Coordinates of C-alpha atoms and ligand atoms in Angstrom, one line a residue:
M1 CA 27.0 -27.1 59.8
D2 CA 23.5 -28.1 60.7
H3 CA 22.4 -27.6 57.1
I4 CA 23.2 -31.2 56.3
P5 CA 20.5 -33.1 58.2
R6 CA 21.9 -34.7 61.4
E7 CA 20.2 -38.0 60.6
F8 CA 22.1 -38.1 57.3
I9 CA 25.4 -37.7 59.1
S10 CA 24.5 -40.4 61.5
L11 CA 23.5 -42.7 58.6
L12 CA 26.8 -41.9 56.8
L13 CA 28.9 -42.7 59.9
D14 CA 27.0 -46.0 60.2
K15 CA 27.9 -46.9 56.6
V16 CA 31.5 -45.9 56.6
D17 CA 34.0 -48.0 58.4
L18 CA 36.9 -46.1 60.0
V19 CA 39.3 -48.9 59.7
D20 CA 38.6 -49.3 55.9
L21 CA 39.0 -45.5 55.5
I22 CA 42.3 -45.4 57.3
S23 CA 43.8 -48.6 55.9
A24 CA 43.2 -47.3 52.4
R25 CA 45.6 -44.5 53.3
L26 CA 48.1 -45.9 55.8
P27 CA 49.6 -49.2 56.6
I28 CA 47.7 -50.4 59.7
K29 CA 48.2 -53.4 61.8
K30 CA 45.7 -55.4 63.8
K31 CA 46.6 -55.7 67.5
S32 CA 43.5 -57.2 69.0
A33 CA 39.9 -57.9 68.1
N34 CA 38.9 -54.3 67.7
N35 CA 42.2 -52.5 67.9
F36 CA 44.5 -51.4 65.1
F37 CA 47.7 -49.5 65.2
A38 CA 49.6 -47.4 62.7
C39 CA 52.3 -44.8 62.7
C40 CA 50.5 -41.5 63.2
P41 CA 50.0 -39.6 60.0
F42 CA 49.6 -36.3 62.0
H43 CA 53.1 -36.2 63.5
N44 CA 56.4 -37.8 62.8
E45 CA 57.1 -41.0 64.6
K46 CA 58.8 -44.3 64.2
T47 CA 56.9 -46.5 66.6
P48 CA 53.1 -46.7 66.1
S49 CA 51.0 -44.9 68.6
F50 CA 48.0 -44.1 66.5
S51 CA 45.2 -46.4 67.6
V52 CA 42.0 -47.1 65.7
N53 CA 39.2 -48.9 67.4
Q54 CA 36.8 -50.5 65.1
A55 CA 33.9 -51.0 67.5
K56 CA 34.1 -47.5 68.7
Q57 CA 34.8 -46.1 65.3
F58 CA 37.2 -43.7 67.0
Y59 CA 40.9 -43.1 66.5
Y60 CA 43.3 -41.6 69.0
C61 CA 47.0 -41.0 68.9
F62 CA 48.9 -41.5 72.2
G63 CA 51.7 -39.4 70.9
C64 CA 50.1 -36.2 69.7
G65 CA 46.5 -36.6 71.0
E66 CA 44.9 -36.3 67.6
H67 CA 41.5 -38.1 67.7
G68 CA 38.1 -38.3 66.2
N69 CA 35.7 -40.3 64.0
A70 CA 35.8 -40.9 60.2
I71 CA 34.8 -37.4 59.4
D72 CA 37.6 -35.9 61.5
F73 CA 40.1 -38.3 60.0
L74 CA 39.3 -37.3 56.5
M75 CA 39.1 -33.6 57.3
K76 CA 42.5 -33.7 58.8
Y77 CA 44.2 -36.2 56.5
D78 CA 42.9 -34.7 53.2
H79 CA 42.7 -31.1 54.5
L80 CA 39.0 -31.0 53.6
G81 CA 36.3 -28.8 55.0
F82 CA 33.4 -30.4 56.8
V83 CA 30.9 -30.3 53.9
E84 CA 33.5 -31.5 51.5
T85 CA 34.2 -34.4 53.8
I86 CA 30.6 -35.3 54.0
E87 CA 30.3 -35.2 50.3
T88 CA 33.4 -37.4 49.8
L89 CA 32.3 -40.0 52.3
A90 CA 28.8 -40.0 50.8
R91 CA 30.2 -40.6 47.3
Q92 CA 32.2 -43.4 48.7
V93 CA 29.2 -45.3 50.0
G94 CA 26.9 -44.2 47.2
L95 CA 24.7 -41.8 49.0
E96 CA 23.4 -38.5 47.9
V97 CA 23.8 -35.6 50.4
P98 CA 20.4 -34.2 51.1
R99 CA 20.2 -30.4 51.6
T100 CA 17.7 -28.7 53.8
Q101 CA 16.2 -25.3 53.3
H102 CA 18.5 -24.1 56.0
Q103 CA 21.6 -24.9 53.9
E104 CA 20.3 -22.7 51.0
D105 CA 19.6 -19.9 53.4
K106 CA 23.1 -20.1 54.8
Q107 CA 24.7 -20.3 51.4
D108 CA 22.8 -17.3 50.3
T109 CA 24.2 -15.2 53.1
T110 CA 27.9 -16.0 52.7
A111 CA 28.4 -16.9 49.1
P112 CA 27.6 -13.4 47.8
L113 CA 30.1 -12.0 50.4
Y114 CA 32.9 -14.1 49.1
A115 CA 31.9 -13.0 45.6
I116 CA 32.0 -9.3 46.4
T117 CA 35.4 -9.5 48.3
A118 CA 36.8 -11.3 45.2
E119 CA 35.5 -8.6 42.9
A120 CA 36.8 -5.9 45.2
A121 CA 40.2 -7.5 45.3
A122 CA 40.4 -7.6 41.5
F123 CA 39.3 -4.0 41.4
Y124 CA 42.0 -2.9 43.8
Q125 CA 44.6 -4.9 41.9
A126 CA 43.6 -3.2 38.7
Q127 CA 43.8 0.2 40.4
L128 CA 47.3 -0.5 41.6
K129 CA 48.5 -0.8 38.0
K130 CA 47.1 2.7 37.4
S131 CA 48.8 4.3 40.4
P132 CA 52.5 5.1 40.0
R133 CA 52.5 6.4 43.6
A134 CA 51.4 3.1 45.0
I135 CA 53.7 1.1 42.7
D136 CA 56.6 3.3 43.8
Y137 CA 55.8 2.8 47.4
L138 CA 55.9 -1.0 47.0
K139 CA 59.1 -0.9 45.0
Q140 CA 60.7 1.3 47.6
R141 CA 59.7 -1.3 50.2
G142 CA 61.6 -3.8 48.1
L143 CA 58.7 -5.8 46.7
S144 CA 58.8 -7.3 43.2
G145 CA 55.9 -7.4 40.8
T146 CA 55.8 -11.1 41.1
I147 CA 55.4 -11.1 44.8
A148 CA 52.8 -8.4 44.7
K149 CA 50.8 -10.6 42.3
Q150 CA 51.3 -13.7 44.4
F151 CA 49.7 -11.9 47.3
G152 CA 47.1 -10.1 45.2
L153 CA 48.2 -6.7 46.5
G154 CA 46.1 -3.8 45.3
Y155 CA 45.4 -0.1 45.8
A156 CA 42.3 1.6 47.0
P157 CA 42.0 5.0 45.3
A158 CA 41.7 8.2 47.3
Q159 CA 38.0 8.6 46.8
W160 CA 35.0 8.2 48.9
E161 CA 32.7 6.3 46.6
Q162 CA 34.8 4.2 44.2
L163 CA 33.7 0.8 45.3
L164 CA 30.3 2.1 45.8
Q165 CA 30.0 3.3 42.2
Q166 CA 31.6 0.2 40.9
F167 CA 29.6 -2.5 42.7
G168 CA 26.8 -0.7 44.6
D169 CA 24.4 -0.3 41.7
T170 CA 21.4 -1.9 43.5
A171 CA 20.2 -1.7 47.1
Q172 CA 21.0 -5.3 47.4
N173 CA 24.6 -4.8 46.2
K174 CA 25.0 -1.9 48.6
Q175 CA 24.0 -4.1 51.4
K176 CA 26.5 -6.7 50.3
L177 CA 29.4 -4.2 50.3
L178 CA 28.4 -3.1 53.8
Q179 CA 28.1 -6.7 55.1
A180 CA 31.5 -7.5 53.7
G181 CA 32.9 -4.5 55.6
L182 CA 34.0 -2.7 52.4
T183 CA 31.8 0.3 53.0
I184 CA 30.6 2.2 56.1
K185 CA 27.1 3.5 56.6
K186 CA 26.7 7.2 57.1
E187 CA 24.4 8.8 59.7
D188 CA 22.1 10.1 57.0
G189 CA 21.7 6.6 55.5
G190 CA 24.2 6.8 52.7
Y191 CA 27.5 4.8 52.4
Y192 CA 31.2 5.5 51.8
D193 CA 34.2 3.3 51.0
R194 CA 36.1 2.1 54.1
F195 CA 39.4 1.9 52.3
R196 CA 40.7 5.0 50.6
D197 CA 44.2 5.8 49.4
R198 CA 45.7 2.6 50.9
I199 CA 47.8 -0.3 49.7
M200 CA 45.4 -3.3 49.9
F201 CA 46.4 -6.7 51.3
P202 CA 43.7 -9.2 50.6
I203 CA 43.3 -11.8 53.4
H204 CA 42.6 -15.4 52.2
D205 CA 41.2 -18.2 54.1
R206 CA 43.0 -21.5 53.8
R207 CA 41.0 -22.5 50.8
G208 CA 42.0 -19.3 49.0
R209 CA 38.8 -17.4 49.3
I210 CA 39.2 -13.7 50.1
I211 CA 37.6 -12.9 53.4
G212 CA 38.8 -9.5 54.3
F213 CA 41.5 -6.9 53.7
G214 CA 44.2 -5.0 55.4
G215 CA 44.9 -1.5 54.1
R216 CA 48.2 0.3 54.6
I217 CA 48.5 3.9 54.4
I218 CA 51.2 5.1 51.9
D219 CA 54.1 6.5 53.9
Q220 CA 53.0 8.2 57.1
G221 CA 49.6 8.5 58.8
E222 CA 47.2 7.1 61.3
P223 CA 46.1 4.5 61.5
K224 CA 48.9 2.8 59.7
Y225 CA 46.7 -0.3 58.9
L226 CA 43.0 -0.3 58.6
N227 CA 41.5 -3.8 58.6
S228 CA 38.2 -5.2 57.6
P229 CA 35.8 -5.4 60.6
E230 CA 34.5 -8.8 61.7
T231 CA 32.0 -10.0 59.2
P232 CA 30.1 -13.3 58.6
I233 CA 33.1 -14.5 56.7
F234 CA 36.0 -12.9 58.6
Q235 CA 37.0 -13.5 62.2
K236 CA 40.3 -12.0 63.1
G237 CA 41.2 -14.3 66.0
Q238 CA 40.9 -17.3 63.7
E239 CA 42.7 -16.3 60.5
L240 CA 46.4 -16.3 59.7
Y241 CA 47.7 -14.1 57.0
G242 CA 49.9 -16.1 54.6
L243 CA 48.7 -19.5 55.6
Y244 CA 47.0 -20.0 52.2
Q245 CA 50.2 -19.0 50.4
S246 CA 52.3 -21.2 52.6
L247 CA 50.1 -24.1 51.9
Q248 CA 50.2 -23.4 48.2
A249 CA 54.0 -23.1 48.1
N250 CA 54.7 -26.3 50.1
R251 CA 53.2 -29.8 49.7
K252 CA 54.3 -30.5 53.2
L253 CA 55.1 -27.9 55.7
N254 CA 58.0 -28.9 57.9
R255 CA 57.6 -25.8 59.9
L256 CA 55.8 -22.5 60.1
L257 CA 57.1 -19.2 61.2
V258 CA 54.7 -16.9 63.0
V259 CA 55.4 -13.2 62.6
E260 CA 53.5 -10.0 63.3
G261 CA 52.9 -8.1 60.2
Y262 CA 51.6 -8.3 56.7
M263 CA 54.8 -6.9 55.3
D264 CA 56.9 -9.4 57.3
V265 CA 55.1 -12.3 55.6
I266 CA 55.5 -10.9 52.2
A267 CA 59.1 -9.9 52.6
L268 CA 60.0 -13.3 53.9
F269 CA 58.3 -15.0 50.9
Q270 CA 60.1 -12.6 48.6
H271 CA 63.4 -13.8 50.0
G272 CA 62.5 -17.5 49.7
I273 CA 61.1 -18.1 53.2
N274 CA 57.8 -19.3 52.0
Y275 CA 56.4 -20.7 55.3
A276 CA 55.5 -17.6 57.2
V277 CA 52.1 -16.5 58.6
A278 CA 51.0 -13.5 60.6
T279 CA 48.2 -13.1 63.1
L280 CA 46.0 -10.1 62.2
G281 CA 47.1 -7.6 64.8
T282 CA 46.0 -9.8 67.6
A283 CA 47.9 -12.1 70.0
T284 CA 48.1 -15.8 69.1
T285 CA 44.9 -17.5 70.1
P286 CA 44.4 -21.2 70.8
H287 CA 42.4 -21.2 67.6
H288 CA 45.4 -20.0 65.6
L289 CA 47.6 -22.7 67.2
H290 CA 45.1 -25.3 66.4
Q291 CA 45.1 -24.3 62.7
L292 CA 48.9 -24.3 62.6
L293 CA 49.2 -27.7 64.2
R294 CA 47.0 -29.2 61.4
Y295 CA 49.8 -28.6 59.0
T296 CA 53.1 -28.8 60.9
N297 CA 54.8 -30.1 64.0
E298 CA 57.3 -27.2 64.3
I299 CA 56.3 -23.6 64.9
I300 CA 58.7 -20.8 65.4
F301 CA 57.3 -17.6 66.9
C302 CA 59.1 -14.5 66.0
F303 CA 59.1 -11.5 68.3
D304 CA 60.7 -8.2 68.8
G305 CA 63.7 -8.2 71.1
D306 CA 62.2 -5.6 73.4
E307 CA 60.2 -5.9 76.6
A308 CA 56.9 -5.9 74.6
G309 CA 58.2 -8.7 72.5
R310 CA 59.1 -10.7 75.6
R311 CA 55.7 -10.2 77.0
A312 CA 54.0 -11.3 73.7
A313 CA 56.2 -14.4 73.6
W314 CA 55.2 -15.4 77.1
R315 CA 51.5 -15.0 76.2
A316 CA 52.1 -17.3 73.2
F317 CA 53.9 -19.7 75.5
E318 CA 50.8 -19.8 77.8
V319 CA 48.6 -20.6 74.8
V320 CA 50.9 -23.4 73.6
L321 CA 51.4 -25.0 77.0
P322 CA 48.1 -26.9 77.3
M323 CA 48.6 -28.2 73.7
M324 CA 52.2 -29.0 74.1
H325 CA 53.4 -32.6 73.7
D326 CA 56.5 -34.5 73.1
E327 CA 56.4 -34.5 69.3
L328 CA 55.9 -30.8 69.0
Q329 CA 58.7 -28.4 68.4
I330 CA 57.9 -24.9 69.5
K331 CA 60.6 -22.2 69.3
F332 CA 60.9 -18.6 70.1
M333 CA 63.0 -16.2 68.1
F334 CA 63.9 -12.7 69.3
L335 CA 64.9 -10.2 66.7
P336 CA 67.7 -7.7 67.2
E337 CA 66.4 -4.3 68.6
G338 CA 65.0 -2.2 65.8
D339 CA 64.5 -5.0 63.4
D340 CA 61.5 -6.8 62.2
P341 CA 61.5 -9.9 60.1
D342 CA 61.1 -7.7 57.0
T343 CA 64.2 -5.6 57.6
L344 CA 66.2 -8.5 58.9
V345 CA 65.6 -10.8 55.9
A346 CA 66.2 -8.0 53.5
R347 CA 69.5 -7.2 55.1
E348 CA 70.7 -10.7 55.8
G349 CA 69.2 -12.9 53.1
K350 CA 67.5 -16.3 53.3
E351 CA 70.5 -18.3 54.5
R352 CA 71.5 -16.1 57.3
F353 CA 68.0 -15.6 58.4
E354 CA 67.4 -19.3 58.5
E355 CA 70.6 -19.7 60.5
Q356 CA 69.2 -17.3 63.1
L357 CA 66.0 -19.4 63.0
S358 CA 67.9 -22.5 63.9
K359 CA 69.3 -20.7 66.9
A360 CA 65.8 -19.8 68.2
L361 CA 65.2 -20.6 71.9
T362 CA 63.5 -24.0 72.4
F363 CA 60.3 -24.3 74.4
T364 CA 62.4 -25.5 77.4
N365 CA 65.0 -22.8 77.1
F366 CA 62.6 -20.0 76.7
F367 CA 60.6 -21.3 79.7
F368 CA 63.5 -21.2 82.0
H369 CA 64.9 -18.1 80.6
H370 CA 61.6 -16.3 81.4
Q371 CA 61.2 -17.9 84.8
L372 CA 64.7 -17.0 85.8
Q373 CA 64.3 -13.4 85.0
Q374 CA 62.3 -12.9 88.1
A375 CA 64.0 -15.5 90.2
D376 CA 66.7 -15.2 92.9
L377 CA 68.6 -18.5 93.0
S378 CA 71.1 -17.3 95.5
S379 CA 68.8 -17.9 98.5
M380 CA 67.0 -21.0 99.6
D381 CA 63.8 -19.0 99.8
G382 CA 64.3 -17.7 96.3
R383 CA 64.9 -21.2 95.0
A384 CA 61.8 -22.5 96.7
R385 CA 59.7 -19.7 95.1
F386 CA 61.2 -20.3 91.7
T387 CA 60.5 -24.0 92.0
A388 CA 56.9 -23.5 93.0
Q389 CA 56.3 -21.0 90.2
A390 CA 57.9 -23.2 87.6
L391 CA 55.9 -26.3 88.8
V392 CA 52.6 -24.5 88.2
Y393 CA 53.4 -24.6 84.5
I394 CA 55.2 -27.9 84.3
K395 CA 52.3 -29.7 85.9
Q396 CA 50.1 -28.6 83.1
L397 CA 52.0 -30.7 80.6
A398 CA 51.0 -34.2 79.9
P399 CA 53.4 -36.7 81.4
G400 CA 56.0 -37.6 78.9
V401 CA 59.6 -37.0 77.9
L402 CA 59.3 -33.2 77.8
Q403 CA 57.8 -32.9 81.2
E404 CA 60.5 -35.2 82.5
M405 CA 63.2 -33.0 80.9
L406 CA 61.7 -29.9 82.4
L407 CA 61.6 -31.5 85.8
D408 CA 65.2 -32.6 85.6
E409 CA 66.3 -29.1 84.5
L410 CA 64.3 -27.5 87.2
A411 CA 65.8 -29.8 89.8
K412 CA 69.3 -28.9 88.6
K413 CA 68.6 -25.2 88.7
A414 CA 66.9 -25.2 92.1
R415 CA 69.5 -27.6 93.4
I416 CA 67.2 -30.2 94.7
T417 CA 67.0 -33.9 93.7
A418 CA 64.7 -34.9 90.8
E419 CA 63.1 -37.4 93.2
Q420 CA 62.0 -34.6 95.6
L421 CA 60.5 -32.7 92.7
K422 CA 58.7 -35.6 91.3
Q423 CA 57.0 -36.2 94.6
Q424 CA 55.6 -32.7 94.3
T425 CA 54.1 -33.4 90.9
G426 CA 52.7 -36.7 92.0
H427 CA 55.2 -38.4 89.8
T428 CA 56.2 -41.3 92.0
Q429 CA 56.8 -43.8 89.3
S430 CA 58.8 -43.5 86.2
V431 CA 57.1 -41.3 83.7
S432 CA 58.2 -43.4 80.7
A433 CA 56.4 -46.4 82.1
K434 CA 53.1 -44.5 82.1
R435 CA 53.9 -42.6 78.9
I436 CA 51.9 -44.7 76.5
A437 CA 48.8 -44.1 78.6
N438 CA 49.5 -40.4 78.4
G439 CA 48.5 -40.0 82.0
R440 CA 45.0 -40.9 81.3
Q441 CA 44.9 -44.3 83.0
I442 CA 42.5 -44.3 85.9
K443 CA 41.1 -46.9 88.1
S444 CA 37.4 -46.9 88.7
Q445 CA 37.9 -46.3 92.4
T446 CA 39.9 -43.1 91.9
T447 CA 37.2 -41.2 90.0
T448 CA 33.8 -39.8 90.8
P449 CA 30.7 -41.9 89.8
L450 CA 29.7 -39.2 87.3
R451 CA 33.0 -39.1 85.6
L452 CA 33.2 -42.9 85.4
A453 CA 29.6 -43.0 84.1
L454 CA 30.5 -40.5 81.5
I455 CA 33.6 -42.3 80.3
L456 CA 31.9 -45.6 80.1
L457 CA 28.9 -44.2 78.3
V458 CA 30.9 -42.4 75.7
Q459 CA 33.1 -45.5 75.1
H460 CA 30.1 -47.9 75.1
P461 CA 27.0 -45.9 74.0
E462 CA 24.9 -49.1 74.1
L463 CA 25.1 -48.9 77.9
A464 CA 22.3 -46.3 77.9
H465 CA 19.9 -49.1 77.2
H466 CA 20.8 -50.9 80.3
I467 CA 19.5 -48.3 82.7
S468 CA 16.2 -49.5 84.0
E469 CA 15.4 -46.9 86.6
P470 CA 14.7 -43.2 86.1
L471 CA 17.9 -41.2 86.5
P472 CA 18.2 -39.2 89.8
E473 CA 18.0 -35.4 90.0
L474 CA 21.4 -34.2 90.7
S475 CA 23.0 -30.8 90.6
L476 CA 26.5 -31.3 89.3
P477 CA 28.1 -29.2 86.5
A478 CA 28.4 -32.1 84.0
Y479 CA 25.2 -33.8 84.9
P480 CA 22.9 -32.2 82.3
F481 CA 25.4 -33.1 79.7
F482 CA 25.3 -36.7 80.9
I483 CA 21.5 -36.7 80.7
K484 CA 21.7 -35.3 77.2
L485 CA 24.2 -38.1 76.2
I486 CA 21.9 -40.8 77.6
E487 CA 19.0 -39.3 75.6
I488 CA 20.9 -39.3 72.3
C489 CA 22.2 -42.8 72.9
R490 CA 18.7 -44.0 73.6
Q491 CA 17.4 -42.4 70.4
H492 CA 20.1 -44.0 68.3
P493 CA 20.4 -47.7 69.2
H494 CA 23.5 -48.5 67.1
L495 CA 25.5 -45.5 67.9
T496 CA 29.3 -45.9 68.2
T497 CA 31.7 -43.6 70.1
G498 CA 32.6 -41.9 66.8
G499 CA 29.0 -41.4 65.9
L500 CA 28.2 -40.0 69.3
L501 CA 31.0 -37.4 69.1
E502 CA 29.6 -36.1 65.9
F503 CA 26.6 -34.6 67.7
W504 CA 28.9 -32.2 69.4
R505 CA 31.1 -31.1 66.5
E506 CA 32.3 -27.5 67.1
Q507 CA 30.5 -27.2 70.4
K508 CA 32.0 -26.5 73.7
E509 CA 31.7 -30.0 75.0
E510 CA 33.6 -31.4 72.1
K511 CA 37.0 -31.4 73.9
L512 CA 35.6 -33.0 77.0
L513 CA 34.0 -35.7 74.9
A514 CA 37.2 -36.5 73.1
K515 CA 39.0 -36.8 76.5
L516 CA 36.3 -39.1 77.7
A517 CA 36.5 -41.2 74.6
S518 CA 40.2 -41.6 74.7
W519 CA 40.5 -42.3 78.4
E520 CA 42.2 -45.5 79.2
L521 CA 40.1 -47.5 81.6
V522 CA 41.5 -50.6 83.3
I523 CA 38.2 -52.4 83.3
P524 CA 37.9 -55.7 81.4
E525 CA 35.2 -55.5 78.6
T526 CA 33.2 -58.1 80.5
G527 CA 32.9 -55.8 83.6
V528 CA 31.9 -52.7 81.8
K529 CA 28.1 -53.1 82.3
E530 CA 28.5 -53.8 86.0
E531 CA 30.9 -50.8 86.5
F532 CA 28.4 -48.6 84.7
L533 CA 25.4 -49.7 86.7
G534 CA 27.6 -49.3 89.8
A535 CA 28.4 -45.7 88.8
I536 CA 24.7 -45.0 88.2
R537 CA 24.0 -46.3 91.7
G538 CA 26.7 -44.0 92.9
L539 CA 24.9 -41.1 91.2
T540 CA 21.7 -42.0 93.0
R541 CA 23.5 -42.0 96.3
S542 CA 25.0 -38.5 95.5
A543 CA 21.5 -37.3 94.7
H544 CA 20.3 -38.6 98.0
D545 CA 23.2 -36.8 99.8
Q546 CA 22.4 -33.6 98.0
V547 CA 18.8 -33.7 99.2
I548 CA 20.0 -34.4 102.7
Q549 CA 22.4 -31.6 102.6
R550 CA 19.8 -29.2 101.3
M551 CA 17.3 -30.2 104.0
L552 CA 19.9 -29.9 106.7
A553 CA 20.8 -26.5 105.5
K554 CA 17.1 -25.6 105.5
A555 CA 16.7 -27.0 109.0
A556 CA 19.5 -24.8 110.2
Q557 CA 18.1 -21.7 108.6
Q558 CA 14.3 -21.8 108.8
G559 CA 13.4 -25.2 110.2
L560 CA 11.5 -28.0 108.7
S561 CA 7.9 -29.0 108.5
D562 CA 6.9 -32.3 110.2
E563 CA 6.6 -33.9 106.9
E564 CA 10.0 -32.8 105.8
K565 CA 11.4 -34.0 109.1
S566 CA 10.2 -37.5 108.7
Q567 CA 11.4 -37.4 105.1
L568 CA 14.8 -36.4 106.3
T569 CA 14.9 -39.2 108.9
Q570 CA 13.9 -41.7 106.2
L571 CA 16.6 -40.5 103.8
I572 CA 19.3 -40.7 106.5
A573 CA 18.0 -44.2 107.4
D574 CA 18.2 -45.3 103.8
K575 CA 21.8 -44.4 103.7
Ligands
UTP1 P1 53.6 -3.5 62.3 O1 53.6 -2.1 62.5 O2 54.8 -4.3 62.7 O3 53.3 -3.8 60.7 O4 52.3 -4.1 62.9 P2 54.2 -4.2 59.5 O5 53.4 -5.2 58.8 O6 55.6 -4.4 59.9 O7 54.1 -2.9 58.6 P3 55.1 -1.9 58.0 O8 56.4 -2.7 57.8 O9 55.3 -0.8 58.9 O10 54.5 -1.6 56.7 C1 52.1 -5.5 62.8 C2 50.7 -5.8 62.4 O11 49.7 -5.2 63.4 C3 48.6 -4.9 62.7 C4 48.7 -5.3 61.3 O12 48.2 -6.6 61.1 C5 50.2 -5.3 61.1 O13 50.7 -6.1 60.0 N1 48.4 -3.4 62.8 C6 49.4 -2.5 63.0 C7 47.1 -2.9 62.6 O14 46.1 -3.7 62.4 N2 46.9 -1.6 62.6 C8 47.9 -0.7 62.8 O15 47.6 0.5 62.8 C9 49.2 -1.2 63.0
MN2 MN1 57.4 -3.7 59.3

């Protein structure tokens, strides 16, 4: 990421105009001086809630929460990687992307790994053709030659040094095999092949590069699947088996089915259900979900019908919850005992399988189903407990139609009035009235000075130049981040919100920044500077208070020197 010089990215964002970029792709309407609206390209909707701010160079969808600058937009809209996006934008404005040394270093480390995994996959594929035993096994599992080819299935021969002999001719190549996870280092310094006598499932990233493998034992044995270890090009918690093939098979993905196993994905494809992905032996992570939501608005999780399946489903629910919104459809399908998607689709066929899919539990139904399992609704106590439990989750949703529906349903089940419930969630006014603001509207007097200063600075980076006094020393969690923001804004006089966000791409503060950038403030543009300076004064006051608190604590514990005492008196008097 940092191999393209940061200054170049800033320059690029300066030259590109987000409104031009978007209006070349979508019909977009001007609402006010700086604000444009369109129907969101990232979720289905009929009334426009996708807003683009020209001054801020930032877009935000009130419906689905998608947001970002010109780079984000192009990455999402055209499904491009970061570097590809930079190159595309640079071409558009007639700039050449400069490369630093760092970039070459980086390329040198991963490019050879992609090359070796591709070579290994081709080798395994060729070996499959020569192994009647492996072919028989796949046939017996019901796979056609076509599907085996589509997924690049292969076979790793039952020998310790096949890959090694084939590709490990030089010390450098041996090193590559090791780094790609294809061989294992022996105690005495030699190497041996990781995968032996196994059916090989290459794992592709969404661009189609092979990043790792799963290897299944033929028939019985332990472990059933052996997977590539984490390598510089393979991170298990991030990849989804079958996503590449699903993207290839569908120009637009109306939905994606999430299953557990390699074989499930392949069997589903073979039966015409070409929108299935599997996590790689791990539970669904937020990262997975994020990936999936780039391509579709409907996700169906498929689980075993047993207790373990229920638990896994609830874990997935908890991952989805913070990302849930009104336009998203999340469903949970439970399989009959003893079935997995592979056996079910083989027995029932595409149509009947899809019929079952359509009967999957909705997000709401699954939620109550799960909550009710442990609830006792016959007593008042039980209903109170149930209500409190359920509210913990419902409160995590953004205000909107879905939350409203869940509250209504909860009220019905707990036999209390919806009004009583809404008071508990702080929902005193109609949710739909607030909906467009997505619960983000705040008044300056209801937030802390630091939060207000952060929001204003992110939305108006030029404010950094209006601070005339040195910033106070303050120990608050987000304060160092605020200082850093000020610093960057001061170094880059013409920075927009979109440009500022770029400095934090893929860093942990990224999310917070996006939230600050899309926060709806009810402050007129003309009052922004005053509010900001007011917030800074608030910070100075907090700093004062912190010093006083510290001195008071010290006074109580070990006493103060005369000098400190007079300092304290002065501080308190200043207040
Ligand atoms: P399953 O046992 O359901 O696998 O494990 P499957 O794909 O249905 O395999 P078949 O039908 O028996 O051939 C689900 C997933 O868990 C991971 C794999 O990713 C597998 O696809 N797993 C399972 C492992 O990583 N190692 C194992 O030993 C078993
Ligand atoms: Mn299976």
